[in-house]
């Protein structure tokens, strides 16, 4: 009877270990698809001014990384045009965005979805409640406006693939 009890505990422990290993493997594959700052294709002469990762665990759960990028360009519009061209050169497809002020692109294989806009327009849309961004990103967008910097707001989400 004691031997059966020991075998039963060992079997439970092995089963638990197997489930944990499978779960860990799944976590690694989803992490490789997770949006992160280093996955955002940025044009030359730019740097990340601020970034934050936000996740929504609701029914349509997702994680996204939100960024404010500044660069040495004549204007935010020039940065935006260069970002669009750069994304297309990397094979990203341009798609419709949620608002008329935003632009969007899908990565090759639809692994990622990128929404981007000039800092001024994203800040306006945030203020009107048309889009959701973290308060930290909104403050960073405001700071770029005060500093008169050419800046973009970007949000990278995992795609459908």
PDB file of C-alpha atoms in Angstrom:
ATOM      1  CA  UNK A   1       0.000   0.000   0.000  1.00  0.00           C
ATOM      2  CA  UNK A   2       2.862   2.402   0.842  1.00  0.00           C
ATOM      3  CA  UNK A   3       4.568   1.514  -2.456  1.00  0.00           C
ATOM      4  CA  UNK A   4       1.389   2.331  -4.416  1.00  0.00           C
ATOM      5  CA  UNK A   5       1.136   5.666  -2.599  1.00  0.00           C
ATOM      6  CA  UNK A   6       4.758   6.505  -3.450  1.00  0.00           C
ATOM      7  CA  UNK A   7       4.182   5.522  -7.103  1.00  0.00           C
ATOM      8  CA  UNK A   8       1.018   7.631  -7.237  1.00  0.00           C
ATOM      9  CA  UNK A   9       2.863  10.679  -5.857  1.00  0.00           C
ATOM     10  CA  UNK A  10       5.722  10.135  -8.298  1.00  0.00           C
ATOM     11  CA  UNK A  11       3.257   9.875 -11.202  1.00  0.00           C
ATOM     12  CA  UNK A  12       1.521  13.086 -10.093  1.00  0.00           C
ATOM     13  CA  UNK A  13       4.876  14.863  -9.768  1.00  0.00           C
ATOM     14  CA  UNK A  14       5.961  13.726 -13.253  1.00  0.00           C
ATOM     15  CA  UNK A  15       2.610  14.746 -14.741  1.00  0.00           C
ATOM     16  CA  UNK A  16       2.857  18.155 -13.091  1.00  0.00           C
ATOM     17  CA  UNK A  17       6.405  18.576 -14.380  1.00  0.00           C
ATOM     18  CA  UNK A  18       5.331  17.629 -17.915  1.00  0.00           C
ATOM     19  CA  UNK A  19       2.482  20.167 -17.848  1.00  0.00           C
ATOM     20  CA  UNK A  20       4.838  22.864 -16.544  1.00  0.00           C
ATOM     21  CA  UNK A  21       7.350  22.132 -19.311  1.00  0.00           C
ATOM     22  CA  UNK A  22       4.631  22.335 -21.955  1.00  0.00           C
ATOM     23  CA  UNK A  23       3.367  25.606 -20.496  1.00  0.00           C
ATOM     24  CA  UNK A  24       6.899  27.006 -20.438  1.00  0.00           C
ATOM     25  CA  UNK A  25       7.346  26.064 -24.072  1.00  0.00           C
ATOM     26  CA  UNK A  26       4.106  27.795 -25.000  1.00  0.00           C
ATOM     27  CA  UNK A  27       5.176  30.874 -23.097  1.00  0.00           C
ATOM     28  CA  UNK A  28       8.431  31.042 -25.008  1.00  0.00           C
ATOM     29  CA  UNK A  29       6.732  30.876 -28.376  1.00  0.00           C
ATOM     30  CA  UNK A  30       4.251  33.592 -27.458  1.00  0.00           C
ATOM     31  CA  UNK A  31       7.044  35.736 -25.997  1.00  0.00           C
ATOM     32  CA  UNK A  32       8.899  35.570 -29.303  1.00  0.00           C
ATOM     33  CA  UNK A  33       5.792  37.121 -30.886  1.00  0.00           C
ATOM     34  CA  UNK A  34       5.339  39.685 -28.131  1.00  0.00           C
ATOM     35  CA  UNK A  35       5.682  43.292 -29.149  1.00  0.00           C
ATOM     36  CA  UNK A  36       8.800  44.965 -27.814  1.00  0.00           C
ATOM     37  CA  UNK A  37      10.713  48.140 -28.543  1.00  0.00           C
ATOM     38  CA  UNK A  38      13.424  46.305 -30.478  1.00  0.00           C
ATOM     39  CA  UNK A  39      10.816  44.911 -32.909  1.00  0.00           C
ATOM     40  CA  UNK A  40       9.681  48.372 -34.065  1.00  0.00           C
ATOM     41  CA  UNK A  41      11.325  49.256 -37.384  1.00  0.00           C
ATOM     42  CA  UNK A  42      12.572  52.824 -36.996  1.00  0.00           C
ATOM     43  CA  UNK A  43      14.001  55.084 -39.637  1.00  0.00           C
ATOM     44  CA  UNK A  44      17.590  56.325 -39.335  1.00  0.00           C
ATOM     45  CA  UNK A  45      18.364  59.461 -37.299  1.00  0.00           C
ATOM     46  CA  UNK A  46      15.697  58.675 -34.709  1.00  0.00           C
ATOM     47  CA  UNK A  47      15.744  57.581 -31.094  1.00  0.00           C
ATOM     48  CA  UNK A  48      13.153  56.318 -28.643  1.00  0.00           C
ATOM     49  CA  UNK A  49      12.170  59.188 -26.361  1.00  0.00           C
ATOM     50  CA  UNK A  50       9.689  57.167 -24.239  1.00  0.00           C
ATOM     51  CA  UNK A  51       8.074  53.744 -24.289  1.00  0.00           C
ATOM     52  CA  UNK A  52       5.690  51.648 -22.243  1.00  0.00           C
ATOM     53  CA  UNK A  53       4.161  48.186 -22.618  1.00  0.00           C
ATOM     54  CA  UNK A  54       0.452  47.830 -21.916  1.00  0.00           C
ATOM     55  CA  UNK A  55      -1.587  44.638 -21.826  1.00  0.00           C
ATOM     56  CA  UNK A  56      -5.348  44.169 -21.735  1.00  0.00           C
ATOM     57  CA  UNK A  57      -6.305  40.796 -20.271  1.00  0.00           C
ATOM     58  CA  UNK A  58      -9.983  41.170 -21.274  1.00  0.00           C
ATOM     59  CA  UNK A  59     -12.016  39.110 -23.728  1.00  0.00           C
ATOM     60  CA  UNK A  60      -9.945  40.419 -26.659  1.00  0.00           C
ATOM     61  CA  UNK A  61      -6.641  40.290 -24.791  1.00  0.00           C
ATOM     62  CA  UNK A  62      -3.558  41.849 -26.320  1.00  0.00           C
ATOM     63  CA  UNK A  63      -0.263  43.476 -25.460  1.00  0.00           C
ATOM     64  CA  UNK A  64       1.180  46.503 -27.176  1.00  0.00           C
ATOM     65  CA  UNK A  65       4.273  48.621 -26.859  1.00  0.00           C
ATOM     66  CA  UNK A  66       3.661  52.362 -27.159  1.00  0.00           C
ATOM     67  CA  UNK A  67       6.531  54.635 -28.182  1.00  0.00           C
ATOM     68  CA  UNK A  68       7.395  58.236 -28.764  1.00  0.00           C
ATOM     69  CA  UNK A  69      10.268  58.627 -31.209  1.00  0.00           C
ATOM     70  CA  UNK A  70      12.160  61.852 -31.915  1.00  0.00           C
ATOM     71  CA  UNK A  71      14.435  62.486 -34.840  1.00  0.00           C
ATOM     72  CA  UNK A  72      16.553  64.916 -36.770  1.00  0.00           C
ATOM     73  CA  UNK A  73      14.094  65.715 -39.525  1.00  0.00           C
ATOM     74  CA  UNK A  74      12.708  69.038 -40.686  1.00  0.00           C
ATOM     75  CA  UNK A  75       9.239  68.186 -39.384  1.00  0.00           C
ATOM     76  CA  UNK A  76       7.131  65.423 -37.919  1.00  0.00           C
ATOM     77  CA  UNK A  77       5.398  65.115 -41.300  1.00  0.00           C
ATOM     78  CA  UNK A  78       8.767  64.411 -42.956  1.00  0.00           C
ATOM     79  CA  UNK A  79       9.444  61.746 -40.335  1.00  0.00           C
ATOM     80  CA  UNK A  80       6.033  60.191 -40.972  1.00  0.00           C
ATOM     81  CA  UNK A  81       6.581  60.018 -44.745  1.00  0.00           C
ATOM     82  CA  UNK A  82      10.023  58.479 -44.258  1.00  0.00           C
ATOM     83  CA  UNK A  83       8.625  55.915 -41.796  1.00  0.00           C
ATOM     84  CA  UNK A  84       5.944  54.866 -44.327  1.00  0.00           C
ATOM     85  CA  UNK A  85       8.554  54.456 -47.083  1.00  0.00           C
ATOM     86  CA  UNK A  86      10.863  52.544 -44.755  1.00  0.00           C
ATOM     87  CA  UNK A  87       8.126  50.133 -43.681  1.00  0.00           C
ATOM     88  CA  UNK A  88       7.212  49.467 -47.317  1.00  0.00           C
ATOM     89  CA  UNK A  89      10.871  48.821 -48.167  1.00  0.00           C
ATOM     90  CA  UNK A  90      10.909  46.158 -45.433  1.00  0.00           C
ATOM     91  CA  UNK A  91       7.850  44.443 -46.913  1.00  0.00           C
ATOM     92  CA  UNK A  92       5.295  45.827 -44.467  1.00  0.00           C
ATOM     93  CA  UNK A  93       1.874  46.396 -46.039  1.00  0.00           C
ATOM     94  CA  UNK A  94       0.062  49.649 -45.440  1.00  0.00           C
ATOM     95  CA  UNK A  95      -3.448  49.152 -44.021  1.00  0.00           C
ATOM     96  CA  UNK A  96      -6.265  51.301 -42.674  1.00  0.00           C
ATOM     97  CA  UNK A  97      -5.921  52.794 -39.213  1.00  0.00           C
ATOM     98  CA  UNK A  98      -8.618  53.456 -36.617  1.00  0.00           C
ATOM     99  CA  UNK A  99      -8.687  57.230 -37.204  1.00  0.00           C
ATOM    100  CA  UNK A 100      -7.959  59.466 -40.156  1.00  0.00           C
ATOM    101  CA  UNK A 101      -5.017  60.990 -38.282  1.00  0.00           C
ATOM    102  CA  UNK A 102      -3.225  57.653 -37.902  1.00  0.00           C
ATOM    103  CA  UNK A 103      -1.420  55.386 -40.329  1.00  0.00           C
ATOM    104  CA  UNK A 104      -1.006  51.639 -39.943  1.00  0.00           C
ATOM    105  CA  UNK A 105       1.048  48.781 -41.366  1.00  0.00           C
ATOM    106  CA  UNK A 106       1.157  44.990 -41.088  1.00  0.00           C
ATOM    107  CA  UNK A 107       4.467  43.149 -40.923  1.00  0.00           C
ATOM    108  CA  UNK A 108       5.284  40.397 -43.415  1.00  0.00           C
ATOM    109  CA  UNK A 109       3.347  37.323 -42.305  1.00  0.00           C
ATOM    110  CA  UNK A 110       0.977  39.599 -40.336  1.00  0.00           C
ATOM    111  CA  UNK A 111       2.878  38.921 -37.091  1.00  0.00           C
ATOM    112  CA  UNK A 112       2.733  42.576 -36.018  1.00  0.00           C
ATOM    113  CA  UNK A 113       0.454  45.568 -36.511  1.00  0.00           C
ATOM    114  CA  UNK A 114       1.987  49.053 -36.241  1.00  0.00           C
ATOM    115  CA  UNK A 115      -0.038  52.241 -35.788  1.00  0.00           C
ATOM    116  CA  UNK A 116       1.816  55.532 -36.171  1.00  0.00           C
ATOM    117  CA  UNK A 117       1.068  59.238 -36.360  1.00  0.00           C
ATOM    118  CA  UNK A 118       2.704  62.580 -35.794  1.00  0.00           C
ATOM    119  CA  UNK A 119       3.012  63.521 -32.141  1.00  0.00           C
ATOM    120  CA  UNK A 120       0.635  66.468 -32.533  1.00  0.00           C
ATOM    121  CA  UNK A 121      -2.163  64.441 -34.126  1.00  0.00           C
ATOM    122  CA  UNK A 122      -1.857  61.520 -31.706  1.00  0.00           C
ATOM    123  CA  UNK A 123      -1.919  63.912 -28.754  1.00  0.00           C
ATOM    124  CA  UNK A 124      -5.035  65.583 -30.171  1.00  0.00           C
ATOM    125  CA  UNK A 125      -6.742  62.206 -30.711  1.00  0.00           C
ATOM    126  CA  UNK A 126      -5.825  61.121 -27.168  1.00  0.00           C
ATOM    127  CA  UNK A 127      -7.202  64.375 -25.752  1.00  0.00           C
ATOM    128  CA  UNK A 128     -10.484  63.901 -27.641  1.00  0.00           C
ATOM    129  CA  UNK A 129     -10.736  60.296 -26.415  1.00  0.00           C
ATOM    130  CA  UNK A 130     -10.508  58.822 -29.917  1.00  0.00           C
ATOM    131  CA  UNK A 131      -7.487  56.654 -29.051  1.00  0.00           C
ATOM    132  CA  UNK A 132      -6.032  55.101 -25.917  1.00  0.00           C
ATOM    133  CA  UNK A 133      -2.444  55.774 -24.893  1.00  0.00           C
ATOM    134  CA  UNK A 134      -0.847  55.667 -21.477  1.00  0.00           C
ATOM    135  CA  UNK A 135      -0.571  58.939 -19.568  1.00  0.00           C
ATOM    136  CA  UNK A 136       3.220  58.610 -19.682  1.00  0.00           C
ATOM    137  CA  UNK A 137       3.107  58.525 -23.494  1.00  0.00           C
ATOM    138  CA  UNK A 138       0.729  61.505 -23.578  1.00  0.00           C
ATOM    139  CA  UNK A 139       3.146  63.456 -21.363  1.00  0.00           C
ATOM    140  CA  UNK A 140       6.062  62.491 -23.620  1.00  0.00           C
ATOM    141  CA  UNK A 141       4.100  63.630 -26.686  1.00  0.00           C
ATOM    142  CA  UNK A 142       3.415  66.953 -24.938  1.00  0.00           C
ATOM    143  CA  UNK A 143       7.088  67.326 -24.068  1.00  0.00           C
ATOM    144  CA  UNK A 144       8.135  66.878 -27.714  1.00  0.00           C
ATOM    145  CA  UNK A 145       5.685  69.610 -28.675  1.00  0.00           C
ATOM    146  CA  UNK A 146       7.081  71.950 -26.003  1.00  0.00           C
ATOM    147  CA  UNK A 147      10.630  71.146 -27.170  1.00  0.00           C
ATOM    148  CA  UNK A 148       9.594  71.728 -30.809  1.00  0.00           C
ATOM    149  CA  UNK A 149      11.018  68.325 -31.769  1.00  0.00           C
ATOM    150  CA  UNK A 150      10.078  66.292 -34.807  1.00  0.00           C
ATOM    151  CA  UNK A 151       8.323  63.309 -33.256  1.00  0.00           C
ATOM    152  CA  UNK A 152       6.127  60.307 -33.981  1.00  0.00           C
ATOM    153  CA  UNK A 153       3.845  58.255 -31.804  1.00  0.00           C
ATOM    154  CA  UNK A 154       3.901  54.512 -32.545  1.00  0.00           C
ATOM    155  CA  UNK A 155       2.069  51.500 -31.144  1.00  0.00           C
ATOM    156  CA  UNK A 156       3.131  47.939 -32.004  1.00  0.00           C
ATOM    157  CA  UNK A 157       0.700  45.082 -31.350  1.00  0.00           C
ATOM    158  CA  UNK A 158       0.881  41.372 -32.038  1.00  0.00           C
ATOM    159  CA  UNK A 159      -0.913  40.526 -35.273  1.00  0.00           C
ATOM    160  CA  UNK A 160      -3.365  37.777 -36.123  1.00  0.00           C
ATOM    161  CA  UNK A 161      -0.801  35.218 -37.309  1.00  0.00           C
TER     162      UNK A 161
END
